[in-house]
CSV table of C-alpha atoms in Angstrom, one decimal:
chain,number,residue,atom,x,y,z
A,1,MET,CA,136.4,-85.7,-92.1
A,2,SER,CA,139.8,-87.0,-92.9
A,3,GLU,CA,140.7,-88.4,-96.3
A,4,ASP,CA,141.0,-91.9,-94.8
A,5,ASP,CA,137.4,-91.6,-93.3
A,6,LYS,CA,136.1,-90.5,-96.7
A,7,GLU,CA,137.7,-93.4,-98.5
A,8,THR,CA,136.3,-95.8,-95.8
A,9,GLN,CA,132.8,-94.3,-96.3
A,10,LYS,CA,133.0,-94.7,-100.1
A,11,SER,CA,134.1,-98.3,-99.7
A,12,ASP,CA,131.2,-99.0,-97.4
A,13,ILE,CA,128.7,-97.4,-99.8
A,14,LYS,CA,130.0,-99.4,-102.7
A,15,GLU,CA,129.8,-102.6,-100.6
A,16,ASN,CA,126.2,-101.9,-99.6
A,17,GLU,CA,125.3,-101.2,-103.2
A,18,LYS,CA,126.9,-104.4,-104.3
A,19,GLU,CA,124.9,-106.4,-101.6
A,20,GLU,CA,121.7,-104.7,-102.6
A,21,SER,CA,122.3,-105.5,-106.3
A,22,THR,CA,123.0,-109.1,-105.4
A,23,GLU,CA,119.9,-109.4,-103.2
A,24,LYS,CA,117.8,-107.8,-106.0
A,25,GLU,CA,119.1,-110.3,-108.5
A,26,SER,CA,118.4,-113.2,-106.2
A,27,THR,CA,114.8,-112.1,-105.5
A,28,GLU,CA,113.9,-111.4,-109.2
A,29,GLU,CA,112.0,-114.2,-110.9
A,30,LYS,CA,113.9,-116.2,-113.4
A,31,PRO,CA,112.5,-115.9,-116.9
A,32,LYS,CA,110.0,-118.7,-117.6
A,33,ALA,CA,111.1,-121.4,-119.9
A,34,LYS,CA,109.8,-121.0,-123.5
A,35,PHE,CA,107.1,-123.4,-124.4
A,36,THR,CA,107.9,-125.4,-127.4
A,37,PHE,CA,106.0,-128.4,-128.8
A,38,LYS,CA,106.0,-130.6,-131.8
A,39,CYS,CA,103.9,-133.7,-131.9
A,40,THR,CA,106.0,-136.9,-132.1
A,41,ARG,CA,103.0,-139.0,-133.0
A,42,CYS,CA,103.7,-141.3,-130.0
A,43,ASP,CA,99.9,-141.4,-129.8
A,44,ALA,CA,99.9,-141.7,-126.0
A,45,CYS,CA,97.2,-139.0,-125.8
A,46,CYS,CA,95.0,-141.2,-128.0
A,47,ALA,CA,95.7,-144.5,-126.3
A,48,GLU,CA,95.8,-143.4,-122.7
A,49,ARG,CA,93.9,-140.1,-122.2
A,50,GLY,CA,90.5,-141.4,-121.4
A,51,PRO,CA,87.2,-139.7,-122.3
A,52,ILE,CA,87.5,-137.0,-125.0
A,53,VAL,CA,85.4,-133.9,-124.1
A,54,ILE,CA,83.2,-132.6,-127.0
A,55,THR,CA,82.4,-128.9,-127.6
A,56,MET,CA,79.9,-126.9,-129.6
A,57,TRP,CA,82.6,-126.2,-132.1
A,58,ASP,CA,83.1,-129.9,-132.7
A,59,LEU,CA,79.4,-130.5,-133.2
A,60,GLU,CA,79.1,-127.6,-135.6
A,61,MET,CA,82.2,-128.8,-137.6
A,62,TRP,CA,80.9,-132.4,-137.9
A,63,ALA,CA,77.5,-131.0,-139.0
A,64,ARG,CA,79.1,-128.9,-141.7
A,65,ASN,CA,81.2,-131.9,-142.9
A,66,GLY,CA,78.3,-134.3,-142.8
A,67,VAL,CA,79.9,-136.7,-140.4
A,68,VAL,CA,77.9,-136.4,-137.2
A,69,ALA,CA,76.4,-139.8,-137.7
A,70,ASN,CA,79.9,-141.3,-137.5
A,71,PHE,CA,80.3,-140.0,-134.0
A,72,MET,CA,76.8,-140.7,-132.7
A,73,PRO,CA,77.5,-144.3,-131.4
A,74,TYR,CA,80.2,-142.9,-129.2
A,75,PHE,CA,78.5,-140.0,-127.6
A,76,ASP,CA,77.7,-140.2,-123.9
A,77,ILE,CA,77.0,-137.8,-120.9
A,78,TYR,CA,79.7,-138.1,-118.3
A,79,GLN,CA,78.9,-137.1,-114.7
A,80,LYS,CA,82.0,-135.4,-113.3
A,81,PRO,CA,83.1,-135.8,-109.7
A,82,ASP,CA,82.3,-132.0,-109.1
A,83,GLY,CA,78.7,-132.6,-110.2
A,84,GLY,CA,79.0,-131.1,-113.6
A,85,ILE,CA,78.4,-132.9,-116.9
A,86,ASP,CA,80.3,-133.2,-120.1
A,87,LEU,CA,79.5,-134.6,-123.5
A,88,ILE,CA,82.2,-137.0,-124.3
A,89,LEU,CA,83.4,-139.7,-126.7
A,90,LYS,CA,83.0,-142.6,-124.4
A,91,PRO,CA,86.0,-144.9,-124.4
A,92,LEU,CA,85.5,-148.6,-125.2
A,93,ALA,CA,85.4,-150.7,-122.1
A,94,PRO,CA,88.9,-152.1,-121.4
A,95,GLN,CA,89.5,-155.8,-121.9
A,96,PRO,CA,89.3,-157.6,-118.6
A,97,LYS,CA,92.6,-158.9,-117.2
A,98,GLU,CA,93.0,-162.6,-116.6
A,99,GLY,CA,90.8,-163.8,-113.8
A,100,GLU,CA,88.6,-160.6,-113.9
A,101,GLU,CA,85.0,-160.5,-114.8
A,102,GLU,CA,84.1,-158.6,-117.9
A,103,LYS,CA,82.6,-155.2,-117.1
A,104,SER,CA,79.2,-154.2,-118.5
A,105,THR,CA,79.5,-152.2,-121.7
A,106,LYS,CA,76.3,-150.3,-120.9
A,107,ASP,CA,78.2,-148.1,-118.6
A,108,PRO,CA,81.9,-148.2,-119.0
A,109,PHE,CA,82.4,-145.6,-116.3
A,110,GLY,CA,80.2,-147.0,-113.5
A,111,GLY,CA,80.9,-144.0,-111.3
A,112,VAL,CA,84.7,-144.6,-111.5
A,113,PRO,CA,86.7,-141.4,-111.1
A,114,ILE,CA,88.1,-140.1,-114.4
A,115,GLU,CA,91.6,-140.4,-112.9
A,116,GLU,CA,91.2,-144.2,-113.1
A,117,LEU,CA,90.3,-144.1,-116.8
A,118,LEU,CA,93.5,-142.6,-118.1
A,119,ASP,CA,94.6,-145.9,-119.6
A,120,VAL,CA,91.4,-146.2,-121.7
A,121,LYS,CA,91.8,-145.4,-125.4
A,122,CYS,CA,89.7,-143.2,-127.6
A,123,PRO,CA,87.1,-145.3,-129.4
A,124,LEU,CA,88.2,-143.8,-132.7
A,125,TYR,CA,91.9,-144.6,-132.4
A,126,ASN,CA,93.2,-147.8,-134.1
A,127,LYS,CA,95.8,-149.0,-131.6
A,128,ASP,CA,97.2,-151.7,-134.0
A,129,ASP,CA,97.8,-149.2,-136.8
A,130,LYS,CA,98.6,-146.3,-134.5
A,131,LYS,CA,96.2,-144.2,-136.4
A,132,CYS,CA,93.4,-141.8,-135.7
A,133,LEU,CA,90.3,-142.8,-137.7
A,134,VAL,CA,88.9,-139.2,-137.8
A,135,TYR,CA,92.1,-137.1,-137.9
A,136,GLU,CA,90.7,-134.4,-140.2
A,137,ASN,CA,87.6,-134.2,-138.0
A,138,ARG,CA,89.3,-134.6,-134.6
A,139,PRO,CA,87.8,-132.6,-131.7
A,140,LEU,CA,89.3,-129.4,-130.4
A,141,SER,CA,90.7,-131.0,-127.3
A,142,CYS,CA,92.9,-133.2,-129.5
A,143,ARG,CA,94.0,-130.2,-131.6
A,144,THR,CA,95.2,-128.2,-128.6
A,145,TYR,CA,96.6,-131.0,-126.5
A,146,PRO,CA,98.7,-130.7,-124.3
A,147,LEU,CA,98.0,-127.0,-124.0
A,148,GLU,CA,94.9,-125.6,-122.4
A,149,PHE,CA,93.5,-122.2,-121.4
A,150,ASP,CA,91.6,-121.7,-118.2
A,151,GLY,CA,90.3,-118.2,-119.0
A,152,LYS,CA,93.4,-116.4,-117.6
A,153,ASN,CA,96.5,-118.6,-118.1
A,154,PHE,CA,97.8,-121.2,-120.5
A,155,ILE,CA,98.3,-124.6,-118.8
A,156,VAL,CA,100.3,-127.6,-119.8
A,157,VAL,CA,98.0,-130.5,-118.8
A,158,ASP,CA,100.5,-133.3,-119.6
A,159,ALA,CA,104.1,-132.4,-118.6
A,160,ASP,CA,105.2,-135.9,-119.6
A,161,CYS,CA,104.1,-135.5,-123.2
A,162,PRO,CA,107.1,-136.4,-125.4
A,163,GLY,CA,106.4,-133.5,-127.7
A,164,ILE,CA,107.1,-130.8,-125.1
A,165,GLY,CA,110.5,-129.3,-125.6
A,166,GLU,CA,110.8,-130.6,-129.2
A,167,GLU,CA,112.4,-128.1,-131.6
A,168,GLY,CA,110.6,-126.9,-134.7
A,169,MET,CA,107.8,-124.8,-133.3
A,170,THR,CA,107.6,-121.4,-135.0
A,171,LYS,CA,106.0,-118.2,-133.6
A,172,GLU,CA,103.1,-118.8,-135.9
A,173,ASP,CA,102.7,-122.4,-134.6
A,174,LEU,CA,102.7,-121.2,-131.0
A,175,LYS,CA,100.2,-118.4,-131.8
A,176,GLU,CA,97.9,-120.8,-133.5
A,177,MET,CA,98.1,-123.4,-130.7
A,178,ARG,CA,97.3,-120.7,-128.1
A,179,GLU,CA,94.4,-119.4,-130.2
A,180,THR,CA,93.0,-123.0,-130.5
A,181,ALA,CA,93.3,-123.4,-126.7
A,182,LYS,CA,91.3,-120.2,-126.2
A,183,ILE,CA,88.7,-121.3,-128.6
A,184,MET,CA,88.6,-124.7,-126.7
A,185,HIS,CA,87.9,-122.9,-123.4
A,186,TYR,CA,85.2,-120.7,-124.9
A,187,GLU,CA,83.5,-123.5,-126.7
A,188,LEU,CA,83.6,-125.9,-123.8
A,189,THR,CA,82.1,-123.1,-121.6
A,190,ARG,CA,79.3,-122.8,-124.1
A,191,MET,CA,78.7,-126.5,-124.0
A,192,ARG,CA,78.7,-126.7,-120.2
A,193,ILE,CA,76.1,-123.9,-120.0
A,194,ALA,CA,73.8,-125.5,-122.6
A,195,LEU,CA,74.3,-129.2,-121.8
A,196,PRO,CA,72.5,-129.4,-118.4
A,197,VAL,CA,69.4,-127.7,-119.9
A,198,LEU,CA,69.4,-129.9,-123.0
A,199,ASN,CA,70.0,-133.0,-120.9
A,200,GLN,CA,67.1,-132.2,-118.6
A,201,LEU,CA,64.7,-131.5,-121.5
A,202,ILE,CA,65.8,-134.7,-123.3
A,203,SER,CA,65.4,-136.7,-120.1
A,204,GLN,CA,61.9,-135.4,-119.6
A,205,LYS,CA,60.9,-136.1,-123.2
A,206,VAL,CA,62.3,-139.7,-122.9
A,207,MET,CA,60.3,-140.2,-119.7
A,208,MET,CA,57.1,-138.9,-121.2
A,209,ASP,CA,57.6,-141.1,-124.2
A,210,LEU,CA,58.1,-144.1,-122.0
A,211,MET,CA,55.0,-143.3,-120.0
A,212,ARG,CA,52.9,-142.9,-123.1
A,213,GLN,CA,54.2,-146.2,-124.5
A,214,ASN,CA,53.3,-147.9,-121.2
A,215,MET,CA,49.9,-146.4,-121.2
A,216,GLU,CA,49.3,-147.5,-124.8
A,217,ALA,CA,50.5,-151.0,-124.1
A,218,MET,CA,48.3,-151.2,-121.0
A,219,SER,CA,45.2,-150.1,-123.0
A,220,LYS,CA,45.8,-152.9,-125.5
A,221,MET,CA,46.1,-155.6,-122.9
A,222,THR,CA,43.3,-158.2,-122.6
A,223,ASP,CA,41.7,-159.0,-119.3
A,224,GLU,CA,43.7,-162.2,-119.2
A,225,ASP,CA,47.0,-160.4,-119.7
A,226,ARG,CA,46.1,-157.9,-116.9
A,227,ALA,CA,45.3,-160.8,-114.6
A,228,LYS,CA,48.7,-162.4,-115.3
A,229,LEU,CA,50.5,-159.1,-114.7
A,230,ASP,CA,48.6,-158.6,-111.4
A,231,GLU,CA,49.7,-162.1,-110.4
A,232,ILE,CA,53.3,-161.3,-111.2
A,233,PHE,CA,53.2,-158.1,-109.1
A,234,LYS,CA,51.5,-159.9,-106.2
A,235,LYS,CA,54.1,-162.6,-106.2
A,236,ASP,CA,56.9,-160.0,-106.3
A,237,ARG,CA,55.5,-158.2,-103.3
A,238,GLU,CA,55.2,-161.4,-101.3
A,239,ASP,CA,58.8,-162.3,-102.1
A,240,GLN,CA,59.9,-158.9,-100.7
């Protein structure tokens, strides 16, 4: 092989190596952007996030702090679109717009998908003062927002949160937020395992109590009252 051929071969090898290097760089994944967060106290997550999911950790914390009674009026069971159920802090029914009829406060959801409730504020958030009324006892889902953990990965559930990208988060802050998100996942899993069983037991007890009350009421009725009740039932059947 002549000297010219050797030089040409070396040049071709270098060119191929350069192309391979460029191709490798282009196919390599770019490093993920570092997650940073600092709450700006915009309070959007309080005013527009909809139902707040409650975990076992929350109930235990409130029991220790003696404040469970403060939350009781706002507890509700929410039937999710996937068939599961969650214990939530039910949002207050939104004020009707001009020309709209006021919705029943007995069931502020009424089967409406949760996506349509994102503009409903937390019942324990004072919108006028922009203040959480239970900040020291706020639920886990508020403490970890907008970061969540699905059992494998950390997920940002609100990419539009103004606090994302804000400077000032230390490694310790990030570690604590991730740990809180993991606890949230674990405690919510505990709740979702226990809640259907508890809900079924409570529902059965309520039904049994109602039946017993009805039977007791019937046993105390006079013959005249029974006759009036029979007349009402008879008329109702005729109307149908």
